[in-house]
PDB file of C-alpha atoms in Angstrom:
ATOM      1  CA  UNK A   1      11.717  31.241  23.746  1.00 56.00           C
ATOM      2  CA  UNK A   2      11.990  28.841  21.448  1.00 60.00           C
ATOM      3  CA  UNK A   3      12.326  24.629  22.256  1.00 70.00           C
ATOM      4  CA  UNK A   4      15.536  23.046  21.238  1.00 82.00           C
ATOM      5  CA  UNK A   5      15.614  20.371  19.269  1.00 85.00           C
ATOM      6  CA  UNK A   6      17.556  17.219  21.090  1.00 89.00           C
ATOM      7  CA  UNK A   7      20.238  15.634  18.601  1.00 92.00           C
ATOM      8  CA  UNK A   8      19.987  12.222  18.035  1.00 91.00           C
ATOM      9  CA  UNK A   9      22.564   9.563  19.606  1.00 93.00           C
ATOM     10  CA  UNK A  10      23.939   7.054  17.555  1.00 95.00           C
ATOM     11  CA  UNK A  11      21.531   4.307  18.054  1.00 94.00           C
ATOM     12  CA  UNK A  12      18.675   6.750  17.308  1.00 93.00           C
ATOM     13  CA  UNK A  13      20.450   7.897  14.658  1.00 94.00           C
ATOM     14  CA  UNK A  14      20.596   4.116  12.941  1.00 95.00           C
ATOM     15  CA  UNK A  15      17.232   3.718  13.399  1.00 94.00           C
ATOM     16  CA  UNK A  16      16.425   6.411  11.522  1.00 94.00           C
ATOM     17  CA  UNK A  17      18.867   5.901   9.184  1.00 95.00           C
ATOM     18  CA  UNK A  18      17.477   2.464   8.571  1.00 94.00           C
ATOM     19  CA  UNK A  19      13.536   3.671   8.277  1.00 94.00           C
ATOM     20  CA  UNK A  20      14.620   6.076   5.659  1.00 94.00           C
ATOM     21  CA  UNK A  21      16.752   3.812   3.718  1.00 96.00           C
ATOM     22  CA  UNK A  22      14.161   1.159   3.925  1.00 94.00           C
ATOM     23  CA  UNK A  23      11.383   3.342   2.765  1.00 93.00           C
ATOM     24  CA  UNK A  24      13.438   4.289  -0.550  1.00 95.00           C
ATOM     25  CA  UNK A  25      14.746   0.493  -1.103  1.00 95.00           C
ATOM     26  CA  UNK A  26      11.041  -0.951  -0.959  1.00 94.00           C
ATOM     27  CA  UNK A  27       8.965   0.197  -3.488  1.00 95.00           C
ATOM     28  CA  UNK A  28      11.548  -0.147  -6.165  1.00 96.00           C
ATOM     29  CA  UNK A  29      12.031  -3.309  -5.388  1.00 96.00           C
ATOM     30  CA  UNK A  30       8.297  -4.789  -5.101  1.00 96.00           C
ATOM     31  CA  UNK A  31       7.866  -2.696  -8.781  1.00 97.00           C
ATOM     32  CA  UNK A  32      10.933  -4.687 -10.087  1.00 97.00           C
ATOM     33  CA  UNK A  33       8.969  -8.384  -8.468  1.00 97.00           C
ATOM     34  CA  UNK A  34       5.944  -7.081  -9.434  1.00 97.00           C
ATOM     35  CA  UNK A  35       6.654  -6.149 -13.038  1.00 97.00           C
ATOM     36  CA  UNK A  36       6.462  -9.693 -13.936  1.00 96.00           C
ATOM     37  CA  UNK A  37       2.540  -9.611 -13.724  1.00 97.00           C
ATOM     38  CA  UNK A  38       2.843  -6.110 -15.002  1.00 97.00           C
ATOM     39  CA  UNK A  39       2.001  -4.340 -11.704  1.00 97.00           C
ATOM     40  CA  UNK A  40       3.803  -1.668  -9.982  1.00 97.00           C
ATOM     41  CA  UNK A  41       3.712  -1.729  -5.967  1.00 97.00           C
ATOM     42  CA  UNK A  42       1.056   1.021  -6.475  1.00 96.00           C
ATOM     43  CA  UNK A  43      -1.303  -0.527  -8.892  1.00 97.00           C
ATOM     44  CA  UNK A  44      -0.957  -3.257  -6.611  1.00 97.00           C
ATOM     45  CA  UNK A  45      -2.070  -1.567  -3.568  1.00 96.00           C
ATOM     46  CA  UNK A  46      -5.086   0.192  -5.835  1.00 96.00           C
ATOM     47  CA  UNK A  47      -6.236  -3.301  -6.844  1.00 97.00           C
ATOM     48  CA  UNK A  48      -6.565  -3.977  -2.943  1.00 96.00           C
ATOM     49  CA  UNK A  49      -8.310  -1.429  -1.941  1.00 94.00           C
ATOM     50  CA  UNK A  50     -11.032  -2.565  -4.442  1.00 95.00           C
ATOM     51  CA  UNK A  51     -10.480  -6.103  -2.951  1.00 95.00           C
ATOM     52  CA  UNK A  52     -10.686  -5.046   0.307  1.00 93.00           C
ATOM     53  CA  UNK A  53     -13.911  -2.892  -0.105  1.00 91.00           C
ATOM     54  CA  UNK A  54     -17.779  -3.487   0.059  1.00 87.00           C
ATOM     55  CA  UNK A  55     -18.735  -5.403  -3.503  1.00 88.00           C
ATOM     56  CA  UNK A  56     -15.624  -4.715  -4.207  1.00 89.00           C
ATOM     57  CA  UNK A  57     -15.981  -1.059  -5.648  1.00 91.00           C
ATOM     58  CA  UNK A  58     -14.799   2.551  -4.096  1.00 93.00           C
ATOM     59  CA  UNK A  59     -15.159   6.136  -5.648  1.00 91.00           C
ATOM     60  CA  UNK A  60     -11.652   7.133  -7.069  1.00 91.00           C
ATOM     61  CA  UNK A  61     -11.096   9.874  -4.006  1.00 90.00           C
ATOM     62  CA  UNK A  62     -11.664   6.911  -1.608  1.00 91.00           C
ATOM     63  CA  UNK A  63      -8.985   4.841  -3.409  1.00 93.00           C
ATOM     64  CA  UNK A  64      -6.343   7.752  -3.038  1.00 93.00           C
ATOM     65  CA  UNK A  65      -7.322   7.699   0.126  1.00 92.00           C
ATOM     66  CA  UNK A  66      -6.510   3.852   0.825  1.00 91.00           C
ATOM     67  CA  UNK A  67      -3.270   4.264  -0.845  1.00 93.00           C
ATOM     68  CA  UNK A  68      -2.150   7.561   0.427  1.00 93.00           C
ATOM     69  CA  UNK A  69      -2.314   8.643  -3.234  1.00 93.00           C
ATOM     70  CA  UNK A  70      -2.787  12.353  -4.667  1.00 94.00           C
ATOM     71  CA  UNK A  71      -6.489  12.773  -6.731  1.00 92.00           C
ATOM     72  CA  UNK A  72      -4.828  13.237  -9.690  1.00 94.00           C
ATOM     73  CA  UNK A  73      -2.310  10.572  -9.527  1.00 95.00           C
ATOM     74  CA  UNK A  74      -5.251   7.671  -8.411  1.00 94.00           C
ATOM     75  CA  UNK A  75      -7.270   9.231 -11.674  1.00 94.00           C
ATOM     76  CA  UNK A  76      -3.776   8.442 -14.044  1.00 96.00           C
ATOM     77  CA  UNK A  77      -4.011   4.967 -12.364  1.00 96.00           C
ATOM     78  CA  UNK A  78      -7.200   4.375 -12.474  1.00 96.00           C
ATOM     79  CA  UNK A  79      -7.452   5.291 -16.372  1.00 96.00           C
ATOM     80  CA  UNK A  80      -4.498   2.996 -17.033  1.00 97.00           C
ATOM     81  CA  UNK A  81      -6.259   0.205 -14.859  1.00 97.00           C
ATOM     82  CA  UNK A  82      -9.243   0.257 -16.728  1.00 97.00           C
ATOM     83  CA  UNK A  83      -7.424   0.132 -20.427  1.00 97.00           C
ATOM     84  CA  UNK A  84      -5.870  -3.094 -19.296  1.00 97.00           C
ATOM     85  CA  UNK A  85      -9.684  -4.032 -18.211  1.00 97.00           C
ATOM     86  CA  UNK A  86      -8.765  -4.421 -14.350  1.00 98.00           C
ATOM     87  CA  UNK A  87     -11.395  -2.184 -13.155  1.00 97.00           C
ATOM     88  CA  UNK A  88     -14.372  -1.064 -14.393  1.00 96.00           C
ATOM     89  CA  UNK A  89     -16.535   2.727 -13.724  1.00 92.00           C
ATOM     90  CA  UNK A  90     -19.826   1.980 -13.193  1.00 89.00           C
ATOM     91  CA  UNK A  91     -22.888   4.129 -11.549  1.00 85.00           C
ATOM     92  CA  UNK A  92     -22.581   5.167  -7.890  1.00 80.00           C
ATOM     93  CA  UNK A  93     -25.172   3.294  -6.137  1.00 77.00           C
ATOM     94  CA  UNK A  94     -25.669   5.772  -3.734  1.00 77.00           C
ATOM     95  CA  UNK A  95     -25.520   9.033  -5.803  1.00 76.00           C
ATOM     96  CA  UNK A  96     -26.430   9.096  -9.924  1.00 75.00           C
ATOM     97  CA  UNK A  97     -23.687  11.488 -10.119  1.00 78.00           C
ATOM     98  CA  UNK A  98     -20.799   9.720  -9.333  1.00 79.00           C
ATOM     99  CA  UNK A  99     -19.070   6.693 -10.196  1.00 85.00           C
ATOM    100  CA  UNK A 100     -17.509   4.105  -8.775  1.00 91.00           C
ATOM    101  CA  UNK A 101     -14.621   2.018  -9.913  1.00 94.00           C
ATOM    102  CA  UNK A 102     -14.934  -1.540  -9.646  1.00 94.00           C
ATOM    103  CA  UNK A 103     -12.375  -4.611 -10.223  1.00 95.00           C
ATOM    104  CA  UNK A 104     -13.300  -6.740 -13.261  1.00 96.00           C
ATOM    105  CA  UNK A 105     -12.891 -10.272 -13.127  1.00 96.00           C
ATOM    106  CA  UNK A 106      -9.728  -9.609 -15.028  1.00 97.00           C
ATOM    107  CA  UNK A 107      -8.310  -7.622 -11.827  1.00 97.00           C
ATOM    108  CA  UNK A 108      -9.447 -10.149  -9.627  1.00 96.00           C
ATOM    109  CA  UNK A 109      -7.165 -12.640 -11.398  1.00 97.00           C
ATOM    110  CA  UNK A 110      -4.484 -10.171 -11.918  1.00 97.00           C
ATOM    111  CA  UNK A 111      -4.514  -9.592  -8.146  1.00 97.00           C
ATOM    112  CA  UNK A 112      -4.225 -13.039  -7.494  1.00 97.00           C
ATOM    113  CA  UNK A 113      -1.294 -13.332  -8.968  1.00 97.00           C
ATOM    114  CA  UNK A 114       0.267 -10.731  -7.694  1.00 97.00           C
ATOM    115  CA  UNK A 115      -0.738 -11.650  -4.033  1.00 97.00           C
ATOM    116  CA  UNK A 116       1.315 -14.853  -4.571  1.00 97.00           C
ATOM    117  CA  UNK A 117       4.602 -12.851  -5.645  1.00 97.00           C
ATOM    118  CA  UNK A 118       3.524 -10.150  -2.217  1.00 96.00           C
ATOM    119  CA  UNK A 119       3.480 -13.778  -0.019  1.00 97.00           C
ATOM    120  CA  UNK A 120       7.095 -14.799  -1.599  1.00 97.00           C
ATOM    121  CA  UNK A 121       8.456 -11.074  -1.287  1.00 96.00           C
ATOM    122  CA  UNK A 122       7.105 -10.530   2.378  1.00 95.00           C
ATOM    123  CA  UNK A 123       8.860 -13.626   3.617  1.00 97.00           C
ATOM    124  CA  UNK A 124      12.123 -13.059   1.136  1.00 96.00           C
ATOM    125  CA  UNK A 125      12.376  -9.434   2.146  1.00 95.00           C
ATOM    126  CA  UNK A 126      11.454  -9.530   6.250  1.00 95.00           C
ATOM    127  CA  UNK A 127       9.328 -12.450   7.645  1.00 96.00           C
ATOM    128  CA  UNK A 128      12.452 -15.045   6.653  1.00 97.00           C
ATOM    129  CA  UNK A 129      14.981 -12.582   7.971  1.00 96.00           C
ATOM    130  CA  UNK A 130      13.586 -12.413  11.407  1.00 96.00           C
ATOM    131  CA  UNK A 131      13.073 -14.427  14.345  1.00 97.00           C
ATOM    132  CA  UNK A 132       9.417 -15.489  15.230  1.00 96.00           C
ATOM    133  CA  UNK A 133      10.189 -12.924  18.953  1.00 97.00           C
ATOM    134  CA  UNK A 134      11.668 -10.507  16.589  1.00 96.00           C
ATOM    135  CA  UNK A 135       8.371 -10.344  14.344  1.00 96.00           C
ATOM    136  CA  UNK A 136       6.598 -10.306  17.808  1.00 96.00           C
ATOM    137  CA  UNK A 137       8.477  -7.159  18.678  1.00 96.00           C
ATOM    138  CA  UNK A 138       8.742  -5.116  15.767  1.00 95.00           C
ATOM    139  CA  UNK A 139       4.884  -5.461  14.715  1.00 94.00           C
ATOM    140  CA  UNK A 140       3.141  -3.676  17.305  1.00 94.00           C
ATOM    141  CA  UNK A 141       6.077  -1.289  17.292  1.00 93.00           C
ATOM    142  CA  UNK A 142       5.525  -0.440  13.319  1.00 92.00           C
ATOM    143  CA  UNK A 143       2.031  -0.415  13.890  1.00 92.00           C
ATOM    144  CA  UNK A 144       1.933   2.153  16.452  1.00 92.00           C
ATOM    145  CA  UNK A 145       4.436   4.028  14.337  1.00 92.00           C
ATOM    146  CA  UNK A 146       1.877   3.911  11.719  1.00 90.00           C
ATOM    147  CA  UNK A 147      -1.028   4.774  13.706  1.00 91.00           C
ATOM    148  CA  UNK A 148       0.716   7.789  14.617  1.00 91.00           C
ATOM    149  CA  UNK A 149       0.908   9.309  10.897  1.00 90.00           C
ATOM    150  CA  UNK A 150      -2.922   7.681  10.098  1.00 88.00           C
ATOM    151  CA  UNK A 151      -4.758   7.721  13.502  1.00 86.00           C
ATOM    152  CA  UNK A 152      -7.922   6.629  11.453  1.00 82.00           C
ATOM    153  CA  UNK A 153      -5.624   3.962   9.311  1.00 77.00           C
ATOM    154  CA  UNK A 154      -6.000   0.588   8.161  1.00 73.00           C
ATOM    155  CA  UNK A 155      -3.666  -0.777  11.394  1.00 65.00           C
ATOM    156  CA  UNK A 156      -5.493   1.503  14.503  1.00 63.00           C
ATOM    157  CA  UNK A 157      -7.137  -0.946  16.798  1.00 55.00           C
TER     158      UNK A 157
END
């Protein structure tokens, strides 16, 4: 016999209803902040998982990784990266037949600048909006939401 599903009561219902709504409103708008270093929120996030690696450099399959990205979408990304000369492919260290993708000096700056306009937006967007309890409460509670779809994630402790 099969489970059924409990329906949701109106305050579950507004959370969920808020997640969802959320999820769709951010990334448009950090591409529309973004755009004035000419960045998307996704080149963004590829730039810092170079940043955030070991000298700096990842194989492209461990950036989609990082960014919860398709193979063939990091590739497109990549490719348009390195035209602009924000990363780099160089030799795998650990395996002749690979490469890596590195950030270039150029990236590093790049990144820089778009960290400051990430700082403004974070505190624009949420940190300004909430109370220093609030921020207190919610973290943890995002965090083990997130843990929950990426057990082996950035935010697992």
């Amino acid at each position: 016999m099969a489970s059924r599903t409990r329906a949701l009561n109106r305050s579950e219902s507004d959370l969920w209803i808020s997640i969802t709504v959320l999820s769709q409103l951010f990334t448009p708008t950090m591409d529309q902040r973004l755009r004035s270093v000419d960045l998307t929120l996704f080149d963004f996030g590829s730039l810092m998982s170079l940043a955030d690696a070991p000298d700096n450099a990842l194989r492209i399959s461990e950036m989609a990784e990082r960014t919860y990205s398709s193979l063939p979408r990091m590739s497109k990304v990549v490719a348009r990266l390195e035209q602009r000369g924000l990363v780099r492919r160089a030799r795998c260290p650990d395996d002749n037949r690979a490469t890596t993708i590195e950030l270039t000096v150029a990236g590093r700056k790049k990144l820089a600048e778009a960290r400051r306009i990430q700082v403004t937006a974070a505190r624009e967007i949420v940190l300004d909006r909430l109370s220093s309890d609030e921020i207190d409460t919610v973290a943890p509670i995002l965090r083990r939401l997130v843990s929950s779809l990426d057990p082996d994630g950035p935010l697992t402790e």
